Structure formats: C-alpha cells, structure tokens
Amino acid sequence: MKMVKSTLAVLTTAAVLGVSSFAQAGATLDAVQKKGFVQCGISDGLPGFSYADAKGQYKGIDVDVCRAVAAAVFGDASKVKFSPLTAKERFTALQSGEVDVLSRNTTWTSSRDAAMGLNFTGVTYYDGQGFLVNKKLGVSSAKELDGATVCIHAGTTTELNLSDYFRANNLKYTPITYDTSDESAKSVESGRCDVLTSDQSQLYAQRIKLAAPDDYVVLPEVISKEPLGPSVRQGDEEWFDIVRWTLFAMVNAEELGITSKNVEETAKSTKNPDIARLLGTEGEFGKDLKLPKDWVVKIVKEVGNYGEVFDRNVGAGSELKIERGLNALWNKGGLQYAPPVR
Amino acid sequence: MTTHTFKPDMPPPALTFGPIAWMRANLFSGVFNTILTLIGLYLVWLIVPPLLEWAIFKADWVGTTRADCSREGACWVFISDRFGQFMYGFYPAELRWRVDLTVILAIVGAAPLFFKRFAPKAKYGIAFLVIYPILAYWLLHGGFLGLEQVPTSQWGGLMLTVVIAAVGIAGALPLGILLALGRRSNMPAIKVLSVTFIEFWRGVPLITVLFMSSVMLPLFLPEGLSLDKLLRAMVMVIFFEAAYIAEVVRGGMQAIPKGQYEAAAAMGLGYWRTMSLVILPQALKLVIPGIVNTFIALFKDTSLVIIIGLFDFLNSIKRATADPAWLGMSTEGYVFAALVYWIFCFGMSRYSMHLENKLNTGHKR
C-alpha cells in the first residue's frame, strides 16, 4: 500500500506541475451562468463538513459554502451540483475545470496557494490539531501528558506536529498509528491509548463514536494552525472575488445581526447605512461583482449568516456541539473578520 | 408344528455406525486429534455466543434514529434507515423502479437460457446479449424515448457495484479471449500488440489505473470536455480484467493436445472454425474455475472506484457513517457489507461449480 501511495503522490505532483493555468478572467462566471449551476467539489464524507443525510441531500459547512455561492450567482441555493472528491484528486479536479469551487476541508498553506495553481478565497473554519482524553486521567492541559500513549492517523501531518510539540515541551510519549478514525476511536475506548490526537473538528466527531461520549474531553490546547477554506482556479480574479465576498457577506451579515429570518424585512426597513449597502438597498456593491443587487439577501435568506451555518452544522444546533472558539466573530474573541462593504 | 421365530435384528454396533462412531473416527481418533477438537470447540464457544448476542439477541431492529438503539448490541436500525442509499445510491427515490425493472428483466430474460429443452438457445442468447444492454442503458440512464435522464453521478450503492462488475465481466471475457488468441497467433504484429497490451495492464495496479483515468486524463482533454467518470472507470476495469482473462484462457488453450489442432486441420477447418468449434469449447471449459476466480476478484475490486469519487456499495456505507446522526455505526455497516459481498461471491462460485458439472463430458479427473 505504501508503494501505491507514493506512486500516487508522484503522479499527482507530475499532474500538477504539468498544468498551466488556463483560466481567464471572467471565464468561470460566464461558464457557470451558461450551464445554469455551480459545480462544487466537496469531501467524500466528513462529519459536519460534508456528508449525505438520509434523503441523499448533502449537508455541512463546506456544502453550505457552495450553496451560498449558488445563491449569490443565481439567487437560488439549489442551483449547485456536488462532486465528492478524494483528497488525492481534489486539486486536479479544480485545475482541469471539473469543478468551479473546491470546498473540501482543505488547509490553506503556502505551498498549495503558491504552487498548485489555485487561490484560497478565505477561511470558513479555523481548525487546529488537538487532544481527546478520558476524564478519568484527570488531565486538564496537554502539558500534563508526559509519558502518554498517543493514537495518531498514519501518514498525516498530525504525526509531525505531535512530535514537534512534545519535543518542544520536553515531554515523552509513545505513538500508536492507525489507518482510520474508527480504529483509533475504538482503541481510545478500550484504553489502549490515553490520548487521541487529530484536528479538533474531527475529535468532536470521534467523541460521538464512543459508547460514553461524556466521559471524554477535548483539551484546550491547539498545537497547529489548520485554516480551512474554499479555493478557486488561479487566474480568474472575478470568480475569485465572488467566492471570497460570498464568505465575507455571511460573516458581515452575522456581525450586523442579519439572519435568515429577518433578512427580507431588514432589507426593506433598515436605516443603518452598513446594512443597506450590504443588502443592496444602497450603493452598487453587487454590480461591481457582476451579481444581482440583492445577492446578499438571497445568500442569507437561503443559506443563513455565518453563525447560523456554523451552529447548524457543527455548533450547538448539531450533534457535534463544537464551541465557536477561534471561529467566533472578531468582536467576540474569535478570528472571523470581514472587510467592510463601502 | 413348531414355528420358528427369528430373533429381531441386533442394532448395528454403536462403535462402528452412527454419530458416535463418526465422531470417534473423525474427531477423536487419537490424542492429537482429540486435543485439536477440544481446542476447536473452545474457540467456537469463545466466539459464537458473544457474536450471536451482539448481532441478534441484544441487537436493536426497529426505530428511526440512533436514540432508538440501546448500544448493547448491534444497531441494525442504521442499516434499515439507509437501506435505500446502500442499494441505489442517490438514484431518485421515485425512479428506483427503473433499477428494479432492469434487474427483473435480466432474471426473466436470462431464464430460458437455463432450461435444457429450450431449443433456439444460441439465437436467443445472442439476441438477449444484444438487446438487453441497450434496454438496461435506456432504463438506468434514460434521457431518450420518454424516460427522464438520471446522470451517472447519482448512481451508487449496490446498483453501481453490480453495473461495474457486470459491464466489466461482459466486456472483459470476449476481449480477453481475443487477446489470448492474439497472443498465440503466428502473425507477429498481432502477437506483439497482444503481448504488449496484456503485459502493460497486468503490470499496473488497478488503483493506479483508476487514479490515472481520473487525475491524468482530464488534464489532457480540452477544457470543458469531461468524459463521464463512470464510463472512464468501466473502460479501465474492462481493459484491466481482459488482460487477466487472456492469460487464464491462454492457459486453457495450452492444455489442449496438439492432436486436436491437427485433427481439426485434417478435417479441413480454417483458423476461426478450428478455434470456435474445437479448441475454445474445450479450453474454456477447462478454465471455468480460473475465469470465475477472476470475476469474483473483479466484483470485490469494484470498491476501488472510491479513488475517483464514485460511491459503490461499500463506499455508500462508509459515507453514511460520516453523517453526524449516525456516527459510530461503522461496525454494523461493515458487517452488512461483508454479508452482501459474501452472498454475491458465494453465488458466483456455486454457479461455476454447477457449470463445471453440467459441461463435464467425462474428461474430468
């Protein structure tokens, strides 16, 4: 299997290097409008980010980003088609034009942004590697984990982050590597390892898999930066701006207290110039992006503001119950900040 | 007159006939075998009762959400809740009758081929092989003659697994036979082409082939032109399996004595008639186990299509376990998958045994 994996890695690299950027400014929006839907690359199944419900409808934060882009362009969040992509084929799918937006739990890194022929439009979720432990251990900080047995997923950057963190803090640990998250969840449960490490958003999902989820806690320490966000092909600034400002619009809407319930009313009655500009009752914000005047109204009406999307998919309103933390608005102690509309 | 009454027959000695004797002969015939039997029994006792308890007695069968499961045993509610998705993927619920009808047509259509007394078997078989695929494509994919189109991106579940396997088998067998003939041909060009083809496809793993079809191919095609993912996967599976079938069939052909070729030639048969009337019928019969072996492997290999983002049976189950409403149900999902795969593969292997017996003309040793 290792052999296969490295073969695949070589092939991907070859594929990526061989690609010249053939996107042109404006081409994506025209093509999207012509075919009548946004083609969006999502993951092949990740709790809270993109998964299929019992009716076969895709749900999750990554999915809602796609729906918001569709709402912005067409005024209809359902005009989007999803391509589930594996981690290996995601960038090629974007480069080759198979998808218009890649919203697939992808960490924004310098190498991807610079060398892969794509541009990240923003951050939908500030993730980071964390630790899940049994409450019985009585540990309240990762610094107390000296000598612990740690479960990791093989071949991911988490392995590297973990060893860096423990070395920097002068702690000893024994790693046990697993291939799937189900296996590692089972071994935490059986007590084979004391700690499970993975991206925090996934630790909450892991916790639900355990027989007694309340016996386990996610420690506050985050030992790596994993900003997750959607990306588009390089070279089409117009489409890039649309996807980027779709995210900003959702964050701005939350900051200004506009929700899917009150958005239409607010648009009619508002006296606040910030809200009026955002919702298109004043100024030419939509026109500059080649979008309809009321595009933000449609996004918020059909998909919701950032807070609603977070809450519904991973936050208090979901099974995962992840706290806002880094993903709270900037004026509430988090990092979510959007430039103003004016 | 005295009457002689026979004594009733004595029962056969218990130590020679009956279950006790059988056990003595087969399970406890010596110290070593007795120990092995006892260890075996212990293992069965160790494994089977907890398994049954988990899978049946303590399992939860009815309900609609995870809250309906006590989690003491298996939670089959998950399977019943997502059964539709496991079978049909995202095929629209109101159109699923089309998939069902396709399966029924296959069974009804193929039934006459299994009756011994059905006379025009060959003609009917060829007609079936020509008409049915068109009909199946029309029913499953639609888009013409009044049926709504269902794009292949919505296909999934067991249906997709069976479609890929069936197309793979139907395409790989004839192509494989042609390649085997080509490899044994006296014409250098054909021989070199066949050998190159076979060795190339046998030399690369299927997962790489699929990956290339999904990752490399789109980069070479002009932008906007994207070949259907499923079509790409099916072509790759056919090529890949044809190479294996070719080698299996070649093995069979090499087992046919030279005398058979000479006899056919002596009767004035040309190349094609020698092959189709004398050599291939014998060779194919010989290699049925090998061919079925390849097909069973192919059926199981279909789950590799996850690498290109197609959701076959196994991957539909995996995807469902990522739903926050059903997190932690992977064991149930995988057990169910194993059961279904086993039913299909066991069915194929039984059919191959039946075929071997039916075609047995006394050469079998």
PDB file of C-alpha atoms in Angstrom, chain B residues 193-360:
ATOM      1  CA  LEU B 193       0.272  -5.967 -29.845  1.00  0.00           C
ATOM      2  CA  SER B 194      -1.464  -8.557 -27.673  1.00  0.00           C
ATOM      3  CA  VAL B 195       1.581  -9.260 -25.555  1.00  0.00           C
ATOM      4  CA  THR B 196       2.207  -5.543 -25.035  1.00  0.00           C
ATOM      5  CA  PHE B 197      -1.404  -4.920 -24.080  1.00  0.00           C
ATOM      6  CA  ILE B 198      -1.551  -7.835 -21.665  1.00  0.00           C
ATOM      7  CA  GLU B 199       1.769  -7.139 -20.016  1.00  0.00           C
ATOM      8  CA  PHE B 200       1.046  -3.424 -19.679  1.00  0.00           C
ATOM      9  CA  TRP B 201      -2.288  -3.891 -17.939  1.00  0.00           C
ATOM     10  CA  ARG B 202      -1.063  -6.745 -15.788  1.00  0.00           C
ATOM     11  CA  GLY B 203       1.916  -4.673 -14.741  1.00  0.00           C
ATOM     12  CA  VAL B 204      -0.015  -1.805 -13.155  1.00  0.00           C
ATOM     13  CA  PRO B 205      -2.295  -1.979 -10.118  1.00  0.00           C
ATOM     14  CA  LEU B 206      -5.987  -1.292 -10.754  1.00  0.00           C
ATOM     15  CA  ILE B 207      -5.976   1.547  -8.246  1.00  0.00           C
ATOM     16  CA  THR B 208      -3.275   3.346 -10.239  1.00  0.00           C
ATOM     17  CA  VAL B 209      -5.164   2.798 -13.469  1.00  0.00           C
ATOM     18  CA  LEU B 210      -8.325   4.278 -11.986  1.00  0.00           C
ATOM     19  CA  PHE B 211      -6.398   7.128 -10.466  1.00  0.00           C
ATOM     20  CA  MET B 212      -4.784   7.945 -13.785  1.00  0.00           C
ATOM     21  CA  SER B 213      -8.118   7.843 -15.541  1.00  0.00           C
ATOM     22  CA  SER B 214      -9.431  10.348 -13.057  1.00  0.00           C
ATOM     23  CA  VAL B 215      -6.439  12.583 -12.483  1.00  0.00           C
ATOM     24  CA  MET B 216      -4.244  12.464 -15.585  1.00  0.00           C
ATOM     25  CA  LEU B 217      -6.825  12.081 -18.331  1.00  0.00           C
ATOM     26  CA  PRO B 218      -8.767  15.310 -17.598  1.00  0.00           C
ATOM     27  CA  LEU B 219      -5.548  17.289 -17.907  1.00  0.00           C
ATOM     28  CA  PHE B 220      -5.003  16.094 -21.461  1.00  0.00           C
ATOM     29  CA  LEU B 221      -8.550  16.690 -22.585  1.00  0.00           C
ATOM     30  CA  PRO B 222      -9.560  20.169 -23.739  1.00  0.00           C
ATOM     31  CA  GLU B 223     -11.192  22.220 -21.002  1.00  0.00           C
ATOM     32  CA  GLY B 224     -14.923  21.733 -20.761  1.00  0.00           C
ATOM     33  CA  LEU B 225     -14.857  18.272 -22.302  1.00  0.00           C
ATOM     34  CA  SER B 226     -15.135  15.877 -19.415  1.00  0.00           C
ATOM     35  CA  LEU B 227     -15.720  12.207 -20.006  1.00  0.00           C
ATOM     36  CA  ASP B 228     -18.177  10.575 -17.689  1.00  0.00           C
ATOM     37  CA  LYS B 229     -16.387   9.290 -14.590  1.00  0.00           C
ATOM     38  CA  LEU B 230     -18.265   6.015 -14.568  1.00  0.00           C
ATOM     39  CA  LEU B 231     -17.506   5.451 -18.248  1.00  0.00           C
ATOM     40  CA  ARG B 232     -13.811   6.035 -17.589  1.00  0.00           C
ATOM     41  CA  ALA B 233     -13.879   3.588 -14.685  1.00  0.00           C
ATOM     42  CA  MET B 234     -15.699   0.912 -16.709  1.00  0.00           C
ATOM     43  CA  VAL B 235     -13.311   1.132 -19.648  1.00  0.00           C
ATOM     44  CA  MET B 236     -10.346   0.823 -17.290  1.00  0.00           C
ATOM     45  CA  VAL B 237     -11.893  -2.159 -15.491  1.00  0.00           C
ATOM     46  CA  ILE B 238     -12.597  -3.913 -18.805  1.00  0.00           C
ATOM     47  CA  PHE B 239      -9.023  -3.434 -20.082  1.00  0.00           C
ATOM     48  CA  PHE B 240      -7.546  -4.460 -16.778  1.00  0.00           C
ATOM     49  CA  GLU B 241      -9.594  -7.617 -16.350  1.00  0.00           C
ATOM     50  CA  ALA B 242      -9.318  -8.577 -20.032  1.00  0.00           C
ATOM     51  CA  ALA B 243      -5.561  -8.908 -19.567  1.00  0.00           C
ATOM     52  CA  TYR B 244      -6.091 -11.373 -16.729  1.00  0.00           C
ATOM     53  CA  ILE B 245      -8.790 -13.315 -18.584  1.00  0.00           C
ATOM     54  CA  ALA B 246      -6.479 -13.540 -21.596  1.00  0.00           C
ATOM     55  CA  GLU B 247      -3.832 -15.289 -19.550  1.00  0.00           C
ATOM     56  CA  VAL B 248      -6.345 -17.655 -17.973  1.00  0.00           C
ATOM     57  CA  VAL B 249      -7.761 -18.597 -21.376  1.00  0.00           C
ATOM     58  CA  ARG B 250      -4.278 -18.996 -22.835  1.00  0.00           C
ATOM     59  CA  GLY B 251      -3.558 -21.474 -20.061  1.00  0.00           C
ATOM     60  CA  GLY B 252      -6.598 -23.476 -21.141  1.00  0.00           C
ATOM     61  CA  MET B 253      -5.594 -23.403 -24.780  1.00  0.00           C
ATOM     62  CA  GLN B 254      -2.126 -24.676 -23.990  1.00  0.00           C
ATOM     63  CA  ALA B 255      -3.655 -27.634 -22.194  1.00  0.00           C
ATOM     64  CA  ILE B 256      -5.369 -28.811 -25.397  1.00  0.00           C
ATOM     65  CA  PRO B 257      -3.228 -31.577 -27.022  1.00  0.00           C
ATOM     66  CA  LYS B 258      -1.637 -30.802 -30.352  1.00  0.00           C
ATOM     67  CA  GLY B 259      -3.623 -33.688 -31.839  1.00  0.00           C
ATOM     68  CA  GLN B 260      -6.807 -31.667 -31.557  1.00  0.00           C
ATOM     69  CA  TYR B 261      -5.374 -28.890 -33.735  1.00  0.00           C
ATOM     70  CA  GLU B 262      -4.096 -31.437 -36.246  1.00  0.00           C
ATOM     71  CA  ALA B 263      -7.401 -33.287 -36.313  1.00  0.00           C
ATOM     72  CA  ALA B 264      -9.255 -30.043 -36.956  1.00  0.00           C
ATOM     73  CA  ALA B 265      -6.819 -29.175 -39.726  1.00  0.00           C
ATOM     74  CA  ALA B 266      -7.188 -32.643 -41.221  1.00  0.00           C
ATOM     75  CA  MET B 267     -10.924 -32.136 -41.428  1.00  0.00           C
ATOM     76  CA  GLY B 268     -10.298 -29.002 -43.455  1.00  0.00           C
ATOM     77  CA  LEU B 269     -11.357 -26.478 -40.822  1.00  0.00           C
ATOM     78  CA  GLY B 270      -9.877 -22.997 -41.126  1.00  0.00           C
ATOM     79  CA  TYR B 271      -8.428 -20.956 -38.266  1.00  0.00           C
ATOM     80  CA  TRP B 272     -11.668 -19.457 -36.957  1.00  0.00           C
ATOM     81  CA  ARG B 273     -13.630 -22.673 -37.213  1.00  0.00           C
ATOM     82  CA  THR B 274     -10.828 -24.651 -35.581  1.00  0.00           C
ATOM     83  CA  MET B 275     -10.844 -22.201 -32.718  1.00  0.00           C
ATOM     84  CA  SER B 276     -14.575 -21.748 -32.307  1.00  0.00           C
ATOM     85  CA  LEU B 277     -15.637 -25.372 -32.860  1.00  0.00           C
ATOM     86  CA  VAL B 278     -12.758 -27.413 -31.468  1.00  0.00           C
ATOM     87  CA  ILE B 279     -10.242 -25.575 -29.328  1.00  0.00           C
ATOM     88  CA  LEU B 280     -12.133 -22.854 -27.434  1.00  0.00           C
ATOM     89  CA  PRO B 281     -15.079 -25.018 -26.288  1.00  0.00           C
ATOM     90  CA  GLN B 282     -12.624 -27.398 -24.660  1.00  0.00           C
ATOM     91  CA  ALA B 283     -10.237 -24.743 -23.399  1.00  0.00           C
ATOM     92  CA  LEU B 284     -12.912 -22.523 -21.857  1.00  0.00           C
ATOM     93  CA  LYS B 285     -14.482 -25.489 -20.115  1.00  0.00           C
ATOM     94  CA  LEU B 286     -11.136 -26.313 -18.571  1.00  0.00           C
ATOM     95  CA  VAL B 287     -10.572 -22.844 -17.180  1.00  0.00           C
ATOM     96  CA  ILE B 288     -14.008 -22.105 -15.720  1.00  0.00           C
ATOM     97  CA  PRO B 289     -12.592 -22.021 -12.180  1.00  0.00           C
ATOM     98  CA  GLY B 290      -9.898 -19.573 -13.259  1.00  0.00           C
ATOM     99  CA  ILE B 291     -12.354 -17.321 -15.068  1.00  0.00           C
ATOM    100  CA  VAL B 292     -14.801 -17.274 -12.180  1.00  0.00           C
ATOM    101  CA  ASN B 293     -11.926 -16.605  -9.837  1.00  0.00           C
ATOM    102  CA  THR B 294     -11.052 -13.517 -11.858  1.00  0.00           C
ATOM    103  CA  PHE B 295     -14.672 -12.379 -11.854  1.00  0.00           C
ATOM    104  CA  ILE B 296     -15.014 -12.764  -8.109  1.00  0.00           C
ATOM    105  CA  ALA B 297     -11.855 -10.713  -7.682  1.00  0.00           C
ATOM    106  CA  LEU B 298     -13.295  -8.148 -10.107  1.00  0.00           C
ATOM    107  CA  PHE B 299     -16.521  -7.925  -8.136  1.00  0.00           C
ATOM    108  CA  LYS B 300     -14.614  -7.176  -4.974  1.00  0.00           C
ATOM    109  CA  ASP B 301     -12.192  -4.815  -6.727  1.00  0.00           C
ATOM    110  CA  THR B 302     -15.074  -2.552  -7.735  1.00  0.00           C
ATOM    111  CA  SER B 303     -14.832  -0.899  -4.323  1.00  0.00           C
ATOM    112  CA  LEU B 304     -11.571   0.684  -5.503  1.00  0.00           C
ATOM    113  CA  VAL B 305     -13.627   3.187  -7.503  1.00  0.00           C
ATOM    114  CA  ILE B 306     -13.716   5.309  -4.348  1.00  0.00           C
ATOM    115  CA  ILE B 307     -10.360   6.627  -5.512  1.00  0.00           C
ATOM    116  CA  ILE B 308     -12.200   8.523  -8.244  1.00  0.00           C
ATOM    117  CA  GLY B 309     -15.117   9.560  -6.054  1.00  0.00           C
ATOM    118  CA  LEU B 310     -17.693   7.006  -7.182  1.00  0.00           C
ATOM    119  CA  PHE B 311     -19.830   5.611  -4.405  1.00  0.00           C
ATOM    120  CA  ASP B 312     -20.303   1.905  -4.843  1.00  0.00           C
ATOM    121  CA  PHE B 313     -21.863  -0.333  -2.215  1.00  0.00           C
ATOM    122  CA  LEU B 314     -19.002  -0.262   0.303  1.00  0.00           C
ATOM    123  CA  ASN B 315     -18.367   3.447  -0.104  1.00  0.00           C
ATOM    124  CA  SER B 316     -22.053   4.293   0.260  1.00  0.00           C
ATOM    125  CA  ILE B 317     -21.877   2.621   3.641  1.00  0.00           C
ATOM    126  CA  LYS B 318     -18.711   4.499   4.525  1.00  0.00           C
ATOM    127  CA  ARG B 319     -20.321   7.754   3.504  1.00  0.00           C
ATOM    128  CA  ALA B 320     -23.367   7.083   5.651  1.00  0.00           C
ATOM    129  CA  THR B 321     -21.156   6.544   8.702  1.00  0.00           C
ATOM    130  CA  ALA B 322     -19.907  10.140   8.290  1.00  0.00           C
ATOM    131  CA  ASP B 323     -23.389  11.514   8.962  1.00  0.00           C
ATOM    132  CA  PRO B 324     -23.316  13.038  12.465  1.00  0.00           C
ATOM    133  CA  ALA B 325     -26.721  11.463  13.090  1.00  0.00           C
ATOM    134  CA  TRP B 326     -25.178   8.007  12.749  1.00  0.00           C
ATOM    135  CA  LEU B 327     -21.597   8.370  13.927  1.00  0.00           C
ATOM    136  CA  GLY B 328     -20.098   5.226  15.397  1.00  0.00           C
ATOM    137  CA  MET B 329     -22.089   2.772  13.281  1.00  0.00           C
ATOM    138  CA  SER B 330     -19.177   1.614  11.169  1.00  0.00           C
ATOM    139  CA  THR B 331     -19.070  -1.915  12.627  1.00  0.00           C
ATOM    140  CA  GLU B 332     -22.688  -2.558  11.688  1.00  0.00           C
ATOM    141  CA  GLY B 333     -22.060  -1.096   8.255  1.00  0.00           C
ATOM    142  CA  TYR B 334     -19.014  -3.235   7.538  1.00  0.00           C
ATOM    143  CA  VAL B 335     -20.680  -6.420   8.800  1.00  0.00           C
ATOM    144  CA  PHE B 336     -23.592  -5.763   6.481  1.00  0.00           C
ATOM    145  CA  ALA B 337     -21.208  -5.085   3.595  1.00  0.00           C
ATOM    146  CA  ALA B 338     -19.333  -8.324   4.275  1.00  0.00           C
ATOM    147  CA  LEU B 339     -22.587 -10.281   4.276  1.00  0.00           C
ATOM    148  CA  VAL B 340     -23.757  -8.852   0.953  1.00  0.00           C
ATOM    149  CA  TYR B 341     -20.369  -9.315  -0.729  1.00  0.00           C
ATOM    150  CA  TRP B 342     -20.243 -12.872   0.557  1.00  0.00           C
ATOM    151  CA  ILE B 343     -23.691 -13.664  -0.855  1.00  0.00           C
ATOM    152  CA  PHE B 344     -22.662 -12.436  -4.297  1.00  0.00           C
ATOM    153  CA  CYS B 345     -19.263 -14.112  -4.358  1.00  0.00           C
ATOM    154  CA  PHE B 346     -20.568 -17.379  -2.957  1.00  0.00           C
ATOM    155  CA  GLY B 347     -23.358 -17.307  -5.540  1.00  0.00           C
ATOM    156  CA  MET B 348     -20.820 -16.893  -8.323  1.00  0.00           C
ATOM    157  CA  SER B 349     -18.657 -19.739  -7.067  1.00  0.00           C
ATOM    158  CA  ARG B 350     -21.654 -22.102  -6.742  1.00  0.00           C
ATOM    159  CA  TYR B 351     -22.722 -21.229 -10.267  1.00  0.00           C
ATOM    160  CA  SER B 352     -19.268 -22.006 -11.562  1.00  0.00           C
ATOM    161  CA  MET B 353     -19.363 -25.426  -9.878  1.00  0.00           C
ATOM    162  CA  HIS B 354     -22.756 -26.093 -11.400  1.00  0.00           C
ATOM    163  CA  LEU B 355     -21.423 -25.097 -14.814  1.00  0.00           C
ATOM    164  CA  GLU B 356     -18.428 -27.388 -14.426  1.00  0.00           C
ATOM    165  CA  ASN B 357     -20.665 -30.355 -13.629  1.00  0.00           C
ATOM    166  CA  LYS B 358     -23.045 -29.577 -16.451  1.00  0.00           C
ATOM    167  CA  LEU B 359     -20.289 -29.352 -19.022  1.00  0.00           C
ATOM    168  CA  ASN B 360     -18.464 -32.375 -17.683  1.00  0.00           C
TER     169      ASN B 360
END
